[in-house]
Amino acid sequence: MKHTYKITGMHCSGCTNKITQALDAIDGVNKVVVELPDTATIEMQQHVELEHFQKELTKIGNYQIFIPGSDEAKHAQQLSASHRNVTAMTNKSMAGKYHCPMNCEGDKSYDQAGNCPVCGMNLEIIPELVASVIQYTCPMHSEVIQDQPGACPICGMDLVAITIEGDEENTTYLDLLKKFKIAVLFTLPILLIVMSEMLANNPLYQILDPIKWNWVQFVLSLPVVFYATWMFFERAWVSLKTLNLNMFTLIGIGAGIAWLSSVFALLFPGFFPEQFRTHQGTVFVYFEAATVILTLVLLGQLLEAKAHSQTSGAIKALLKLVPAIATLVKDGQEKEIPIDQIQKGDILRVKPGDKIPVDGLITQGRSSIDESMITGEPIPVDKGEGEKVSSGTVNGNKSFLMSAEKVGNETLLAQIIDMVNKASRSKAPIQKLADQVSKYFVPLVLVIALLTFVAWVLLGPEPALVFAFVNAVAVLIIACPCALGLATPMSIMVGVGKGAQSGVLIKNAEALEKMNKVDVLIVDKTGTITEGKPSLEKVVSIQEQLSEQALLKIIASLNQQSEHPLAEAIVRSAKEKNISFDEVTNFEAVIGKGVTGQVSGQKIAFGNDKLMHQIDVSLSDEIKQLVLGEQQQGKTVSYVAIDKVAVGFVAISDAIKESSKDAILELQKSGIKVLMLTGDNENTARSVAEHIGIDFKAGCLPADKLNEVKRLQSEGRIVAMAGDGINDAPALAQSDVGIAMGTGTDVAIESAKVTLVKGNLSGIVKAYKLSHKTMRNIKENLFFAFVYNALGVPIAAGLLYPFFGLLLSPMIAALAMSFSSVSVIMNSLRLRNTHIE
């Protein structure tokens, strides 16, 4: 037997290996296949209980295993709080550490800066969730700077807060820039010495003879080789020692052989045959080739460091949204405090033009809030008492008080930054192609270089050994697979950042790639197509002795314990009419059907016809006819039963979002089939579906939505699911791309791979366009890298020499290699200016 499970907590291939070994060791298990981000397929001789799997996983780490399906929502709900705590701890522990920009080791991080042990690239710092450090200075004496507020020791004025932007990110670039300047300073004289040989009556030979100029080149090369570019040889040695062959393997071998052979020629000139001698009698040396090659590679690394910092511009922009200080209101006094000192429940003053420091509720006043930086929507939103505000958004021209609800890593902005960080470090499936090619490419290049040397020795013109040596080095240099390694990560990082700026949060690179292949989109109705802010339209009692006011009191009392949007509408309406609530006992939410409980000793049931059927409540033709009339107008209707007798119903309206119809039409034009699955009744669902022009299925329970996703997938369809409720979580997790409305529940957001901050379907259009353009950009990069290497290696090997007499100098090869990497990065950066609105 074979079963598929979901496992949370996996981050990299190391996690999958540990989990595979742990599960495979269990008695009765035949085969285990674990795949990122969260899937495990287990073949068993006999059934093994889930608890046994969980016990083994708990021993090796913070992993949770569960069965996808109808129980997933409950499981996810139970895990959501602990998962958020783990995420916060992970965020805190990961921030400030270093990771490989090529994602060679998945989510693995390092405590110190250095080089990736796999590809040799410079490790990059993982940003903190705060953008700056707070210090205090005197407005009159700027030389006074201290870490705590207080009075100026010179003039006595109160110190004011300032922010010191972190500059650790530029350390790599500045270090490379310093080394590049030194490399150029010593390489240029070497190049001039060699170029002077092309002049008649070389003036330099009037000063020193050729052999002494060779020694000058040797001395000048020492700072270049042993300081400015020594890191390349260190990386090459590590790659050979660990058998993780990479671009630095080729650079180290190529430039190293050129330099060492030149030193050997200086020390033991008699060892070399005539072919290696100049017409002056000296042995050919290649100090200029080695130093120029190394300097050009260093230039490429410098440009990559500069360009790579630009690709993380979205994260930088998000970090800048985090204010450094906030105004705390306590005991009638206001004082400025660092943002990391804010506690839940604190009352904060937000002044005109200020950035909102944390997530919370407005407690006094109202203002217009510019939320464009996290939703992508340019129009400010008017908000008043009791409404939510998010950190990083900008207050308008009015002051208000707010209560802090989410602080630190819990805020929406912090979660956005964390999601962008993780997604930009994740691997897309298409990168497996580049990884596989790179794995075999370097050994193949070494073989080609060796064959090039042999071919030139046997078939080349005199001096054959010189030609063989120079062309073999050129092959090693031009074939560096740096551009191939950069092709996918650069585009992913820029694409994810672009999405975050437009209100589309992408959990990982796989989701970004799969979104481009989606051909069926399943959408929920409430909160997805509709506003998700229903209002109570009508309360109807069919019993004369039971007034509508009394009926509203009963159902409002029952629903005060429910989190469903329909329940909130009923409770809100009752509060507006100053209706008091009775105590409720034995409350139970029946997912997809309604709620039950006891109010004032009476058994109350409130929900759809499925709930009525479940508890054996018969519905008269009279009430069915009244309900049908409301449903045909697109309203959602719920029945009310007291002691198993239907006594009335309520009609609730939920306006269709203005953006829904246009977004669905655009998706349909792109060839995507849109299907609405809703737990609502047939008539209400038909009214909404016909209004926006899509197919639908009504009366769907969570399991029905899940099964529909599975059915479509079994037909070979790539399915995206958009929803916002707990009942959507199983289908969101099962779908190829789960899309959560940012206005929805935490469980839905945790289960999804894409989150739309604004919470409307136009965000799906943005996500689709972004995915399409990012994948096209990746393919362009891979094409450039593949074609470049396919053409460059044969030319460097001398393929054109018999026909055109053309050879590729190792120095030109180094320049071309560096240019190819930078061209890939520049092509990726074009995504920043792409339009997905």
XYZ file of N, CA, C and O in Angstrom, residues 412-534:
492
model
N 2.269 42.071 9.885
C 2.099 41.716 8.480
C 3.355 42.051 7.688
O 3.810 41.261 6.856
N 3.930 43.216 7.943
C 5.115 43.624 7.199
C 6.285 42.692 7.465
O 7.018 42.318 6.541
N 6.466 42.285 8.729
C 7.549 41.355 9.064
C 7.341 40.013 8.363
O 8.292 39.394 7.867
N 6.092 39.561 8.305
C 5.791 38.298 7.619
C 6.042 38.418 6.123
O 6.509 37.480 5.482
N 5.712 39.589 5.556
C 5.968 39.813 4.135
C 7.472 39.746 3.861
O 7.922 39.077 2.932
N 8.249 40.449 4.684
C 9.703 40.461 4.506
C 10.267 39.046 4.633
O 11.105 38.623 3.833
N 9.773 38.308 5.627
C 10.250 36.941 5.824
C 9.885 36.053 4.640
O 10.698 35.248 4.179
N 8.663 36.213 4.124
C 8.240 35.400 2.999
C 9.073 35.711 1.756
O 9.469 34.813 1.005
N 9.345 36.996 1.530
C 10.173 37.386 0.392
C 11.582 36.820 0.555
O 12.180 36.316 -0.398
N 12.120 36.884 1.774
C 13.450 36.335 2.048
C 13.513 34.854 1.712
O 14.406 34.392 1.007
N 12.545 34.110 2.249
C 12.558 32.658 2.051
C 12.339 32.301 0.594
O 12.983 31.389 0.058
N 11.396 32.982 -0.057
C 11.105 32.668 -1.459
C 12.304 32.956 -2.345
O 12.596 32.196 -3.276
N 13.011 34.054 -2.055
C 14.162 34.403 -2.897
C 15.311 33.422 -2.701
O 16.200 33.332 -3.544
N 15.300 32.665 -1.584
C 16.346 31.677 -1.344
C 15.923 30.271 -1.764
O 16.720 29.338 -1.676
N 14.689 30.121 -2.213
C 14.206 28.790 -2.584
C 14.563 28.477 -4.034
O 14.883 29.356 -4.810
N 14.501 27.188 -4.356
C 14.854 26.747 -5.704
C 13.615 26.436 -6.522
O 12.691 25.786 -6.044
N 13.614 26.891 -7.770
C 12.544 26.529 -8.701
C 12.901 25.187 -9.346
O 14.083 24.884 -9.535
N 11.885 24.366 -9.693
C 12.181 23.086 -10.346
C 13.015 23.236 -11.611
O 13.835 22.380 -11.921
N 12.829 24.362 -12.339
C 13.582 24.546 -13.584
C 15.080 24.647 -13.309
O 15.904 24.389 -14.180
N 15.442 25.013 -12.062
C 16.855 25.135 -11.737
C 17.534 23.769 -11.692
O 18.758 23.683 -11.791
N 16.733 22.702 -11.537
C 17.323 21.369 -11.535
C 18.067 21.108 -12.845
O 19.084 20.422 -12.864
N 17.543 21.678 -13.943
C 18.199 21.516 -15.240
C 19.587 22.142 -15.203
O 20.576 21.517 -15.605
N 19.659 23.383 -14.707
C 20.955 24.065 -14.615
C 21.892 23.328 -13.666
O 23.094 23.207 -13.930
N 21.338 22.823 -12.540
C 22.166 22.103 -11.571
C 22.754 20.827 -12.176
O 23.920 20.494 -11.956
N 21.905 20.108 -12.933
C 22.371 18.871 -13.550
C 23.449 19.150 -14.586
O 24.451 18.441 -14.669
N 23.236 20.202 -15.390
C 24.226 20.551 -16.407
C 25.541 20.944 -15.748
O 26.623 20.502 -16.155
N 25.453 21.798 -14.698
C 26.669 22.256 -14.016
C 27.427 21.082 -13.391
O 28.660 21.090 -13.330
N 26.692 20.084 -12.912
C 27.304 18.934 -12.252
C 28.264 18.198 -13.185
O 29.340 17.752 -12.775
N 27.856 18.060 -14.448
C 28.680 17.325 -15.408
C 29.517 18.238 -16.289
O 30.407 17.782 -17.005
N 29.215 19.546 -16.231
C 29.841 20.472 -17.163
C 31.330 20.651 -16.876
O 32.162 20.612 -17.786
N 31.675 20.882 -15.605
C 33.076 21.156 -15.266
C 33.980 19.966 -15.603
O 35.027 20.146 -16.246
N 33.630 18.723 -15.206
C 34.478 17.600 -15.629
C 34.587 17.493 -17.147
O 35.667 17.172 -17.670
N 33.470 17.790 -17.845
C 33.509 17.731 -19.307
C 34.474 18.770 -19.869
O 35.231 18.491 -20.814
N 34.459 19.967 -19.283
C 35.365 21.028 -19.742
C 36.819 20.628 -19.507
O 37.695 20.875 -20.359
N 37.098 20.019 -18.361
C 38.466 19.562 -18.088
C 38.920 18.558 -19.145
O 40.068 18.600 -19.607
N 38.015 17.678 -19.537
C 38.346 16.702 -20.584
C 38.571 17.408 -21.914
O 39.529 17.098 -22.656
N 37.697 18.381 -22.233
C 37.832 19.119 -23.495
C 39.154 19.891 -23.524
O 39.844 19.945 -24.554
N 39.517 20.504 -22.386
C 40.782 21.239 -22.317
C 41.968 20.306 -22.565
O 42.929 20.653 -23.274
N 41.892 19.107 -21.971
C 42.967 18.122 -22.167
C 43.040 17.683 -23.630
O 44.129 17.612 -24.219
N 41.878 17.420 -24.240
C 41.836 17.017 -25.653
C 42.335 18.147 -26.556
O 42.996 17.894 -27.573
N 41.991 19.403 -26.156
C 42.469 20.556 -26.934
C 43.993 20.607 -26.926
O 44.632 20.818 -27.966
N 44.564 20.397 -25.744
C 46.034 20.412 -25.631
C 46.651 19.315 -26.515
O 47.593 19.560 -27.278
N 46.104 18.111 -26.414
C 46.645 16.983 -27.181
C 46.504 17.234 -28.678
O 47.438 17.000 -29.466
N 45.328 17.730 -29.092
C 45.082 17.972 -30.518
C 46.042 19.004 -31.089
O 46.571 18.840 -32.202
N 46.305 20.061 -30.326
C 47.215 21.097 -30.818
C 48.661 20.603 -30.834
O 49.441 20.977 -31.723
N 49.019 19.784 -29.872
C 50.377 19.226 -29.877
C 50.598 18.343 -31.098
O 51.645 18.390 -31.755
N 49.571 17.548 -31.437
C 49.719 16.591 -32.535
C 49.479 17.228 -33.904
O 50.132 16.867 -34.885
N 48.538 18.190 -33.969
C 48.124 18.686 -35.282
C 48.422 20.161 -35.511
O 48.308 20.651 -36.635
N 48.771 20.887 -34.449
C 48.939 22.331 -34.571
C 50.258 22.732 -35.208
O 51.210 21.960 -35.258
N 50.305 23.991 -35.681
C 51.547 24.518 -36.266
C 52.566 24.823 -35.173
O 52.238 24.834 -33.991
N 53.780 25.092 -35.586
C 54.812 25.442 -34.607
C 54.627 26.879 -34.132
O 54.204 27.739 -34.913
N 54.901 27.217 -32.900
C 55.285 26.272 -31.839
C 54.056 25.560 -31.263
O 53.217 26.168 -30.607
N 53.890 24.304 -31.574
C 52.687 23.541 -31.253
C 52.409 23.507 -29.748
O 51.253 23.629 -29.318
N 53.472 23.354 -28.930
C 53.259 23.288 -27.490
C 52.713 24.603 -26.931
O 51.872 24.611 -26.031
N 53.173 25.708 -27.498
C 52.689 27.013 -27.049
C 51.219 27.176 -27.401
O 50.395 27.591 -26.576
N 50.883 26.847 -28.650
C 49.478 26.921 -29.064
C 48.609 26.010 -28.197
O 47.508 26.383 -27.779
N 49.093 24.815 -27.952
C 48.335 23.851 -27.152
C 48.078 24.397 -25.745
O 46.964 24.317 -25.211
N 49.128 24.961 -25.165
C 49.029 25.486 -23.801
C 48.041 26.661 -23.729
O 47.142 26.681 -22.883
N 48.183 27.619 -24.627
C 47.345 28.824 -24.611
C 45.884 28.477 -24.864
O 44.977 28.970 -24.176
N 45.583 27.613 -25.815
C 44.194 27.281 -26.135
C 43.531 26.441 -25.045
O 42.334 26.589 -24.790
N 44.310 25.574 -24.407
C 43.753 24.793 -23.302
C 43.359 25.707 -22.150
O 42.291 25.537 -21.533
N 44.213 26.694 -21.853
C 43.888 27.664 -20.805
C 42.652 28.471 -21.196
O 41.771 28.736 -20.366
N 42.541 28.873 -22.464
C 41.374 29.637 -22.932
C 40.081 28.847 -22.753
O 39.043 29.395 -22.358
N 40.137 27.532 -23.034
C 38.951 26.677 -22.836
C 38.546 26.668 -21.373
O 37.363 26.804 -21.028
N 39.522 26.506 -20.478
C 39.224 26.467 -19.044
C 38.580 27.766 -18.570
O 37.651 27.754 -17.760
N 39.052 28.883 -19.089
C 38.564 30.184 -18.626
C 37.174 30.494 -19.170
O 36.262 30.868 -18.427
N 36.973 30.335 -20.470
C 35.707 30.774 -21.065
C 34.549 29.865 -20.673
O 33.385 30.270 -20.725
N 34.845 28.644 -20.262
C 33.772 27.688 -19.960
C 33.221 27.809 -18.555
O 32.340 27.040 -18.177
N 33.714 28.753 -17.766
C 33.227 28.882 -16.386
C 31.705 28.977 -16.365
O 31.128 29.862 -17.010
N 31.016 28.091 -15.621
C 29.544 28.036 -15.661
C 28.865 29.030 -14.733
O 27.775 28.781 -14.246
N 29.515 30.150 -14.454
C 28.940 31.131 -13.529
C 27.595 31.629 -14.028
O 26.628 31.725 -13.284
N 27.528 31.979 -15.322
C 26.276 32.498 -15.885
C 25.159 31.470 -15.765
O 23.999 31.811 -15.501
N 25.506 30.200 -15.917
C 24.518 29.133 -15.806
C 23.968 29.050 -14.390
O 22.766 28.865 -14.168
N 24.847 29.209 -13.411
C 24.410 29.158 -12.019
C 23.586 30.353 -11.603
O 22.697 30.261 -10.755
N 23.854 31.501 -12.220
C 23.134 32.730 -11.869
C 21.769 32.818 -12.521
O 20.902 33.568 -12.065
N 21.551 32.086 -13.599
C 20.382 32.283 -14.453
C 19.057 32.230 -13.699
O 18.209 33.106 -13.847
N 18.876 31.215 -12.858
C 17.601 31.060 -12.150
C 17.507 31.885 -10.868
O 16.531 32.614 -10.679
N 18.485 31.818 -9.959
C 18.341 32.558 -8.696
C 18.151 34.058 -8.868
O 17.392 34.679 -8.129
N 18.823 34.651 -9.842
C 18.685 36.094 -10.043
C 17.243 36.455 -10.398
O 16.649 37.389 -9.848
N 16.670 35.727 -11.345
C 15.299 36.012 -11.771
C 14.305 35.768 -10.647
O 13.356 36.541 -10.471
N 14.508 34.678 -9.896
C 13.603 34.365 -8.796
C 13.630 35.476 -7.755
O 12.583 35.946 -7.280
N 14.822 35.924 -7.401
C 14.941 36.959 -6.381
C 14.252 38.250 -6.819
O 13.507 38.859 -6.053
N 14.496 38.666 -8.057
C 13.878 39.902 -8.543
C 12.370 39.723 -8.676
O 11.588 40.599 -8.314
N 11.925 38.562 -9.205
C 10.502 38.323 -9.395
C 9.727 38.306 -8.091
O 8.660 38.902 -7.988
N 10.279 37.638 -7.084
C 9.619 37.577 -5.777
C 9.529 38.976 -5.163
O 8.513 39.364 -4.583
N 10.606 39.741 -5.303
C 10.602 41.107 -4.780
C 9.590 41.984 -5.482
O 8.890 42.779 -4.846
N 9.491 41.831 -6.794
C 8.508 42.596 -7.563
C 7.098 42.241 -7.119
O 6.229 43.116 -6.987
N 6.849 40.962 -6.884
C 5.533 40.538 -6.419
C 5.190 41.147 -5.077
O 4.067 41.613 -4.859
N 6.153 41.165 -4.161
C 5.904 41.729 -2.829
C 5.531 43.193 -2.912
O 4.658 43.671 -2.182
N 6.167 43.925 -3.817
C 5.856 45.342 -3.974
C 4.456 45.550 -4.553
O 3.881 46.617 -4.401
N 3.915 44.530 -5.213
C 2.595 44.634 -5.832
C 1.516 43.921 -5.027
O 0.412 43.716 -5.515
N 1.839 43.504 -3.802
C 0.845 42.868 -2.957
C 0.649 41.393 -3.222
O -0.349 40.807 -2.821
N 1.608 40.753 -3.916
C 1.545 39.317 -4.206
C 2.717 38.651 -3.500
O 3.874 38.827 -3.880
N 2.433 37.889 -2.433
C 3.481 37.250 -1.639
C 3.626 35.798 -2.059
O 2.664 35.026 -1.997
N 4.810 35.432 -2.509
C 5.057 34.100 -3.045
C 5.921 33.331 -2.053
O 7.010 33.783 -1.684
N 5.413 32.170 -1.600
C 6.074 31.429 -0.535
C 7.365 30.789 -0.993
O 8.326 30.718 -0.243
N 7.423 30.292 -2.228
C 8.654 29.671 -2.715
C 8.713 29.730 -4.232
O 7.735 30.056 -4.904
N 9.901 29.427 -4.756
C 10.129 29.532 -6.193
C 9.306 28.508 -6.974
O 8.922 28.753 -8.129
N 9.022 27.368 -6.364
C 8.228 26.349 -7.047
C 6.839 26.882 -7.380
O 6.315 26.647 -8.477
N 6.253 27.619 -6.443
C 4.928 28.193 -6.695
C 4.983 29.202 -7.825
O 4.066 29.280 -8.657
N 6.056 29.972 -7.878
C 6.205 30.964 -8.946
C 6.278 30.281 -10.304
O 5.697 30.755 -11.285
N 6.975 29.152 -10.363
C 7.078 28.433 -11.629
C 5.766 27.750 -12.002
O 5.313 27.812 -13.144
N 5.137 27.093 -11.012
C 3.900 26.360 -11.318
C 2.761 27.288 -11.713
O 1.880 26.912 -12.482
N 2.754 28.504 -11.171
C 1.685 29.450 -11.501
C 1.631 29.698 -12.999
O 0.569 29.947 -13.562
N 2.768 29.606 -13.647
C 2.836 29.839 -15.081
C 2.169 28.726 -15.881
O 1.793 28.918 -17.034
N 1.994 27.536 -15.241
C 1.434 26.376 -15.942
C -0.033 26.121 -15.602
O -0.640 25.198 -16.131
N -0.592 26.919 -14.711
C -1.967 26.693 -14.252
C -2.953 26.794 -15.405
O -2.889 27.730 -16.222
N -3.871 25.816 -15.504
C -4.916 25.893 -16.528
C -6.325 25.827 -15.934
O -7.309 25.973 -16.652
N -6.420 25.592 -14.617
C -7.718 25.640 -13.934
C -7.554 26.431 -12.634
O -6.639 26.166 -11.855
N -8.439 27.388 -12.440
C -8.445 28.154 -11.191
C -9.758 27.891 -10.469
O -10.840 28.133 -11.016
N -9.664 27.368 -9.246
C -10.842 27.151 -8.415
C -10.923 28.296 -7.410
O -9.939 28.620 -6.759
N -12.099 28.896 -7.316
C -12.267 30.014 -6.388
C -13.425 29.733 -5.434
O -14.416 29.107 -5.805
N -13.261 30.178 -4.215
C -14.346 30.167 -3.254
C -15.241 31.366 -3.553
O -14.882 32.239 -4.340
N -16.401 31.437 -2.947
C -17.290 32.583 -3.187
C -17.100 33.651 -2.125
O -16.613 34.745 -2.412
N -17.431 33.319 -0.891
C -17.411 34.317 0.176
C -15.989 34.738 0.502
O -15.143 33.906 0.836
N -15.709 36.021 0.383
C -14.395 36.552 0.708
C -13.397 36.459 -0.419
O -12.299 36.986 -0.318
N -13.764 35.760 -1.501
C -12.876 35.639 -2.649
C -13.473 36.377 -3.845
O -12.921 37.366 -4.324
N -14.637 35.909 -4.292
C -15.362 36.643 -5.348
C -16.136 37.799 -4.723
O -16.197 38.901 -5.274
N -16.717 37.528 -3.565
C -17.480 38.580 -2.873
C -16.592 39.303 -1.864
O -15.468 38.898 -1.608
N -17.121 40.340 -1.276
C -16.337 41.161 -0.351
C -15.954 40.400 0.915
O -14.959 40.706 1.555
N -16.748 39.398 1.290
C -16.473 38.695 2.532
C -16.879 39.507 3.754
O -16.519 39.189 4.872
N -17.642 40.582 3.504
C -18.162 41.416 4.594
C -19.682 41.453 4.482
O -20.270 42.464 4.099
N -20.311 40.324 4.772
C -21.761 40.240 4.585
C -22.524 41.121 5.568
O -22.044 41.433 6.658
